[in-house]
XYZ file of C-alpha atoms in Angstrom:
402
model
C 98.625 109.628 86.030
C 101.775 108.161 84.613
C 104.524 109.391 82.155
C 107.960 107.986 81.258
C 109.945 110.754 80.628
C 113.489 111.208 79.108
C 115.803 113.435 81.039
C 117.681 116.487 80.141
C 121.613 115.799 79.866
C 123.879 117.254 82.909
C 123.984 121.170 82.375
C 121.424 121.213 79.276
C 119.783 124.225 78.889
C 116.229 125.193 77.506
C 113.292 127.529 77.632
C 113.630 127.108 81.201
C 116.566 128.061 82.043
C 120.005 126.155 82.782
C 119.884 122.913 84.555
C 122.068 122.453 87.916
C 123.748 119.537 87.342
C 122.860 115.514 88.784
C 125.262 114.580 91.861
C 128.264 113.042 91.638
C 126.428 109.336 93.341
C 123.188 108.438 93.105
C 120.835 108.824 95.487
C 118.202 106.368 95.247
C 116.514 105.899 98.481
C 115.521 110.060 97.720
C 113.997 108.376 94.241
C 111.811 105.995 96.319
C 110.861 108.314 98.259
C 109.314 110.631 95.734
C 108.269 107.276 94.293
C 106.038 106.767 97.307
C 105.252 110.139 97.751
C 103.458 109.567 94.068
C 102.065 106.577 95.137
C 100.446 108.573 98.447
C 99.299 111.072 96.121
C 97.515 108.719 93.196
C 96.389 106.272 95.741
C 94.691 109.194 97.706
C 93.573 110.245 94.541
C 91.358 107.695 93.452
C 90.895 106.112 96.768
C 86.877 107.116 96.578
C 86.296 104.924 93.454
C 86.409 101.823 96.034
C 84.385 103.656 98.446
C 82.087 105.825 96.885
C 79.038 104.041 97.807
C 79.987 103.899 101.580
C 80.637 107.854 101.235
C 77.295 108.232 99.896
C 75.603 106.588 102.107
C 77.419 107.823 105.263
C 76.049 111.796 104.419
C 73.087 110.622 102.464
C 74.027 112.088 98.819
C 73.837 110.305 95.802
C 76.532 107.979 93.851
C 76.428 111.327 91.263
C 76.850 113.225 93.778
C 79.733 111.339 95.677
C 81.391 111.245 92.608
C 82.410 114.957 94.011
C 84.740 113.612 95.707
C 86.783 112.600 92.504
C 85.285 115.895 90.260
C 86.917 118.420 92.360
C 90.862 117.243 93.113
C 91.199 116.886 89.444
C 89.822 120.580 88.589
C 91.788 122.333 91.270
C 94.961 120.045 90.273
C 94.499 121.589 86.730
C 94.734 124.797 88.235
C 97.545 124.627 90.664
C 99.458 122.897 87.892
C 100.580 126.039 85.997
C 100.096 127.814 89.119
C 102.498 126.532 91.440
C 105.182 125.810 88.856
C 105.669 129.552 87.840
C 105.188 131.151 91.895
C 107.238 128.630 93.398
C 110.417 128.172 90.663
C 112.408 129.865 92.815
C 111.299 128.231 96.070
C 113.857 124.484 97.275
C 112.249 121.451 95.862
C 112.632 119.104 98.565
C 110.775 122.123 100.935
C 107.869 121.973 98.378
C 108.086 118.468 97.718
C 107.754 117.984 101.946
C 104.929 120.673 102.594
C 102.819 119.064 99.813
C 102.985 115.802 101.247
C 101.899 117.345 104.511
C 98.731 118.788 103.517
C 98.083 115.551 101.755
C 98.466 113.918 104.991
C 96.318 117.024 106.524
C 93.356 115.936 103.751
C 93.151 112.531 104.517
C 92.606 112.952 108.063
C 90.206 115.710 107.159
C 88.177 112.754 105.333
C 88.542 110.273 108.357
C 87.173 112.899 110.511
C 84.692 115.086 108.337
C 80.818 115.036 110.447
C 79.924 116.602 106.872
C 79.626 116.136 103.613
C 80.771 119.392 102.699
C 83.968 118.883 104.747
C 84.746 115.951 102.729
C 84.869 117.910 99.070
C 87.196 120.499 101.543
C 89.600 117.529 101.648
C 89.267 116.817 98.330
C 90.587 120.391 97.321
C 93.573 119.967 99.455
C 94.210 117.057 97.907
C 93.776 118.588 94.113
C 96.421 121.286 95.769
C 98.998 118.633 95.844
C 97.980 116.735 93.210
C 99.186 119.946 90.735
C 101.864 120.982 93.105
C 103.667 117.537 93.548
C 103.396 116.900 89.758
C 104.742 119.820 88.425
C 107.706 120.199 91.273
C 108.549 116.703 91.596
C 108.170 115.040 87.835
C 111.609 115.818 86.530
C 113.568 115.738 89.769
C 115.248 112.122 88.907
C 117.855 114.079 86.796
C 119.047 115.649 90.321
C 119.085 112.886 92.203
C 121.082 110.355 90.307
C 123.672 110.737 87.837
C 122.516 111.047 84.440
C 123.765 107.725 83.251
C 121.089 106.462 85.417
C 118.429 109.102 85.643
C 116.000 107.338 83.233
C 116.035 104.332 84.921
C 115.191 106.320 88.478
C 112.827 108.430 86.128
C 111.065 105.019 85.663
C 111.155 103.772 88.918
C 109.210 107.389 89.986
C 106.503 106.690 87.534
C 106.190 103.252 88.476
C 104.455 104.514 91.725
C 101.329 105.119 89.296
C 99.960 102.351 87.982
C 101.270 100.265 91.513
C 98.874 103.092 93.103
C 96.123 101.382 91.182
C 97.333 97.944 91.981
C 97.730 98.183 95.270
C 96.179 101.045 96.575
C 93.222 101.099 95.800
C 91.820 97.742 96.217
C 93.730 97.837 99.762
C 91.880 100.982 100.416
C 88.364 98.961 99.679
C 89.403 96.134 101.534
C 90.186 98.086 104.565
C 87.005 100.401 103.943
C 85.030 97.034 104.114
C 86.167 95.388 107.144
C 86.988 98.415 109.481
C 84.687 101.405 107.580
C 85.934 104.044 104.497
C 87.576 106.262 107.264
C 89.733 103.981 108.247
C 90.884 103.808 105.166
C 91.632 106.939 104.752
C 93.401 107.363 108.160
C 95.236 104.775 107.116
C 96.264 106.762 103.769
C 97.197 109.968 106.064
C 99.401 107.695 108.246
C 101.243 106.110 105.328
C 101.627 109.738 103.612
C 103.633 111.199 106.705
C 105.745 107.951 107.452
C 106.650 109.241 103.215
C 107.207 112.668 104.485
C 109.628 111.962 106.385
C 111.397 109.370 104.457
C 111.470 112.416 101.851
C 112.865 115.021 104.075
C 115.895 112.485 105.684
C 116.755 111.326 102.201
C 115.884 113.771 99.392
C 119.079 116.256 99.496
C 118.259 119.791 99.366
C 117.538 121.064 95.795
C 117.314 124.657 95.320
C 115.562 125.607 92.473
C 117.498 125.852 89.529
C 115.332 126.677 86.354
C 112.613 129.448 85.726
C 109.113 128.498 84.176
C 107.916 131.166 82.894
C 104.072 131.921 81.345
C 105.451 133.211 78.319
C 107.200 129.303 77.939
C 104.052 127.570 79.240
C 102.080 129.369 76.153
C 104.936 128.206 73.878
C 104.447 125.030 74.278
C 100.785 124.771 74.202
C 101.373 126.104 70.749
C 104.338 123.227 69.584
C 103.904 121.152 66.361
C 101.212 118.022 67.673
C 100.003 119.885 71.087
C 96.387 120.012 69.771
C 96.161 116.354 68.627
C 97.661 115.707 71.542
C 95.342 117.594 73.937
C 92.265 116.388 71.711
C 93.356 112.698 72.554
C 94.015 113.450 76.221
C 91.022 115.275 76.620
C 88.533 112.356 74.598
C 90.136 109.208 76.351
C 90.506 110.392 79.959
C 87.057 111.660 79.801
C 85.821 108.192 78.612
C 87.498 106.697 80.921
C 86.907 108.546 83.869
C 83.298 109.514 83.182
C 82.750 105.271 83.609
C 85.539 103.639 85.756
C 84.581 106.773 88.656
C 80.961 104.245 88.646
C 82.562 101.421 88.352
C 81.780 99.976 91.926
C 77.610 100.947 91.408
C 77.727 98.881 88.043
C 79.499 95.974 89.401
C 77.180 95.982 92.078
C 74.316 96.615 90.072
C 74.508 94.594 87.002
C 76.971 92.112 88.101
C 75.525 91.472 91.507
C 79.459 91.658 92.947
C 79.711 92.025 96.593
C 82.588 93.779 98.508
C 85.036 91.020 98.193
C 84.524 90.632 94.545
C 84.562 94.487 93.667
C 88.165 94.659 95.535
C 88.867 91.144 93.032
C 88.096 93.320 90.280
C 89.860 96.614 90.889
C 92.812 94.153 91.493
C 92.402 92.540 88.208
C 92.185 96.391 86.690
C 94.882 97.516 88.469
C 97.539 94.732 87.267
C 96.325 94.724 83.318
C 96.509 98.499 83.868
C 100.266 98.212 84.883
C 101.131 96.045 81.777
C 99.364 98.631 79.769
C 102.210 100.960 81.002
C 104.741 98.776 79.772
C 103.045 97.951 76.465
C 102.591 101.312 75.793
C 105.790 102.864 76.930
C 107.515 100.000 74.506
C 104.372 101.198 71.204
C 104.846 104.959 71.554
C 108.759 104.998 70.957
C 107.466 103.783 67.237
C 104.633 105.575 66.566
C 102.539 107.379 69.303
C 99.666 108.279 67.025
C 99.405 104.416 66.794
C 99.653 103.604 70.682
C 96.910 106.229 71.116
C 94.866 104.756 68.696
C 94.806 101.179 69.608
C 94.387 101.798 73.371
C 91.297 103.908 72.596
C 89.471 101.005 70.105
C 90.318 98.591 72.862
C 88.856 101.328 75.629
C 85.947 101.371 73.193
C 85.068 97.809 72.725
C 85.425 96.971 76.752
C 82.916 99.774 77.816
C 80.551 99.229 75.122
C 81.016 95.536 75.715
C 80.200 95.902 79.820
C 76.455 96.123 79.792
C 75.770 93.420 77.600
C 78.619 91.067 78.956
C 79.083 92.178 82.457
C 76.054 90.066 83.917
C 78.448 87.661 84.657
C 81.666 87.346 86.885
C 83.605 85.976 84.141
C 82.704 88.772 81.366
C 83.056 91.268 84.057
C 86.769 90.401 85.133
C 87.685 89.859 81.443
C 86.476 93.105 79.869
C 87.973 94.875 83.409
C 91.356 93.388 82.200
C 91.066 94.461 78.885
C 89.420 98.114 79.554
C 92.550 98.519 82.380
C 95.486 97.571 79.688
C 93.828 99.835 77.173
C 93.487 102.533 79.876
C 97.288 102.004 81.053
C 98.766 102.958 77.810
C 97.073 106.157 77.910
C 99.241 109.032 80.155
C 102.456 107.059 78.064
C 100.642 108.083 75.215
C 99.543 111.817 76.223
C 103.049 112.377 77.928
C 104.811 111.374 74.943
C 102.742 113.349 72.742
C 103.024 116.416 74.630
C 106.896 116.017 75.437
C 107.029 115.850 71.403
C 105.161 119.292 70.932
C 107.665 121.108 73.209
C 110.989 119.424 73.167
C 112.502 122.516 74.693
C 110.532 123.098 77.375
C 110.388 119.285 79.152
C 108.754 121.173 82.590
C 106.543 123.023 80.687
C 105.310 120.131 78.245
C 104.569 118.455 81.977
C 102.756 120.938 83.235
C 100.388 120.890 80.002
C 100.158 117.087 80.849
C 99.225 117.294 84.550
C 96.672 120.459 83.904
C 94.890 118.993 81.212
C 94.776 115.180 82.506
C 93.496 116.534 85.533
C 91.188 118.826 84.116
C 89.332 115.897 82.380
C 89.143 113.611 84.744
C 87.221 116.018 86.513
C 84.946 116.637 83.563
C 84.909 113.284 83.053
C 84.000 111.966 87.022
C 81.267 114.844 86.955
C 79.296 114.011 83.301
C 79.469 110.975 84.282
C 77.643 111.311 87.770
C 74.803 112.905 86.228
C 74.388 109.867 83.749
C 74.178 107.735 86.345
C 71.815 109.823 88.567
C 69.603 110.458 85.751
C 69.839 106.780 84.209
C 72.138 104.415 85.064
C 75.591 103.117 84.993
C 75.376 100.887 82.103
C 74.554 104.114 80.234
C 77.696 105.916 81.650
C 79.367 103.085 80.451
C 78.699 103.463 77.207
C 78.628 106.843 76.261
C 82.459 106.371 77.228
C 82.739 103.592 74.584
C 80.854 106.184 72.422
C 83.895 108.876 73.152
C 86.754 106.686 73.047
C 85.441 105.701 70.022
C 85.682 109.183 68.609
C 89.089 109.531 69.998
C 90.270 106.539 67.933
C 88.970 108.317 64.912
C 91.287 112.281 65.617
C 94.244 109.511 66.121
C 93.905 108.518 62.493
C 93.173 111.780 60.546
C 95.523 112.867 59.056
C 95.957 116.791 58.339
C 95.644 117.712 54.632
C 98.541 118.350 52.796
């Protein structure tokens, strides 16, 4: 996930209470290492898209049915969202912020080691744990590290960890789970996550908590001017893109005959168009979000609809991967913005919404689309999710009756 967000002034005070304020210097190795405490979490996230057909064929199971392994963070993430930002407001960030990365450490290893299939989706739970506990404690904690003159630019530098997760991450994961095995690579990814730890706990300061989210505020906001539009969009687009991009590696190896080195070539390629996505649509949404939305979905729509017929070949492949992964980077600008319009008030509650349902989909999203491609085939997954982004580019043009 990725959001630019614009910080609260020094001693502002909202729906969630008043706002201790920023230090008197910055702090900025404590914002790179929440940055890469975000990049541990998103790269552990979506790690098994590179991997799923190793995982499946290590226990046996099915690429639907690997595609667990991507289903269940997101659906305990949407949970734990809400859920850990109202029982722990009370509760030292950098603590939370430290214990989270732990038991993301704690999953990955879990993974390396699991002699089951079943211990694998355990993992994945504890990893959908801190997914929705990181999020919601650690997205706006750039204003308290830095003074505010510069707190959007560390605010940036947080989010950046996202689509770099995808860059990076991920297609190091697969080319370390192809030369030395998919636990490996997830060792590897538990190794890297407490060498972050403890970067966080000798940098970050400690940060007691000094706002209140409250359900009351959480409801509030779901009800704010645009919040339905904006979770209609969220909720079409991630599921499009999720429900295909989860199968990506079967289709590429299925349809364009791609073998491990080329797969990691193309969730490179992805990756990168996916980061200038971010950029593009972080510039678009300032003017008109409604717009942004809009264009990344038609271009979502024509790349996935465009795969089965085009994707035969390297070339097609790689080009509509570029062109699905800058459509698909624009998106969490888009659904951030949107939702940080419907509850200007309440900026760690209009996060929370965010993280819950983003999460939520791509869960819906990674699990549809398994049983597509268990019952037919990739291709198909690929494009009933031009077939929904489609729809989503038609709610971001209605406009409400006067």
């Amino acid at each position: 996930m990725s959001a630019v967000n614009t910080p609260s002034p020094a001693g502002a005070t909202s729906g969630l209470g008043a706002l201790a304020p920023p230090p008197a210097r910055g702090s900025w190795p404590a914002v790179v290492a929440v940055a890469f405490g975000i990049f541990s979490i998103v790269t552990t996230e979506i790690l098994p898209i590179g991997l799923l057909t190793s995982i499946g064929d290590a226990y046996a199971v099915s690429d639907g049915t690997a595609g667990l392994t991507m289903t269940l963070p997101g659906f305990v993430a949407a949970v734990a969202a809400p859920l850990v930002t109202v029982a722990t407001s009370r509760f030292d960030r950098r603590r939370m912020l430290a214990a989270f990365l732990l038991l993301l450490a704690l999953a990955n290893f879990l993974a390396a080691a699991a002699t089951s299939y079943w211990l694998v989706l355990v993992s994945r739970v504890l990893v959908g744990i801190t997914i929705g506990g990181f999020w919601s404690v650690g997205a706006g904690l750039a204003r308290r590290l830095v003074p505010a003159r510069t707190a959007g630019r560390a605010t940036a530098v947080i989010f950046a960890a996202v689509p770099v997760g995808s860059v990076l991450g991920v297609p190091l994961g697969t080319l370390i789970g192809d030369t030395a095995g998919w636990r490996t690579a997830f060792a590897a990814m538990g190794g890297f996550t407490l060498a972050t730890c403890a970067l966080l706990v000798l940098t970050v300061p400690a940060l007691p908590a000094s706002a209140t989210t409250r359900p009351a505020v959480l409801r509030a906001a779901l009800r704010g001017p645009g919040a339905g539009v904006a979770l209609a969009l969220t909720f079409l687009l991630v599921l499009a893109h999720f429900g295909a991009y989860t199968y990506v590696t079967p289709f590429l190896e299925q349809v364009t005959r791609a073998g491990p080195d080329l797969i990691t070539v193309a969730l490179l390629v992805f990756g990168a168009a996916g980061t200038a996505g971010t950029f593009l649509g972080a510039a678009a949404v300032g003017r008109s979000p409604r717009a942004a939305f809009a264009a990344a979905a038609a271009l979502l729509s024509l790349a996935t609809l465009s795969l089965p017929a085009l994707g035969g070949s390297t070339v097609g492949a790689l080009g509509l991967l570029a062109l699905w992964g800058l459509a698909y980077g624009a998106v969490p600008v888009c659904s951030s913005a949107s939702f940080a319009r419907a509850a200007p008030a309440a900026p760690e509650a209009a996060s929370v919404l965010f993280t819950a349902s983003f999460q939520a989909t791509i869960s819906l999203g990674a699990l549809l689309g398994g049983v597509v491609v268990d019952r037919h085939s990739a291709s198909l997954a690929l494009t009933a999710a031009g077939l929904t982004a489609a729809a989503a580019v038609l709610v971001a043009c209605w406009k409400r009756p006067a």
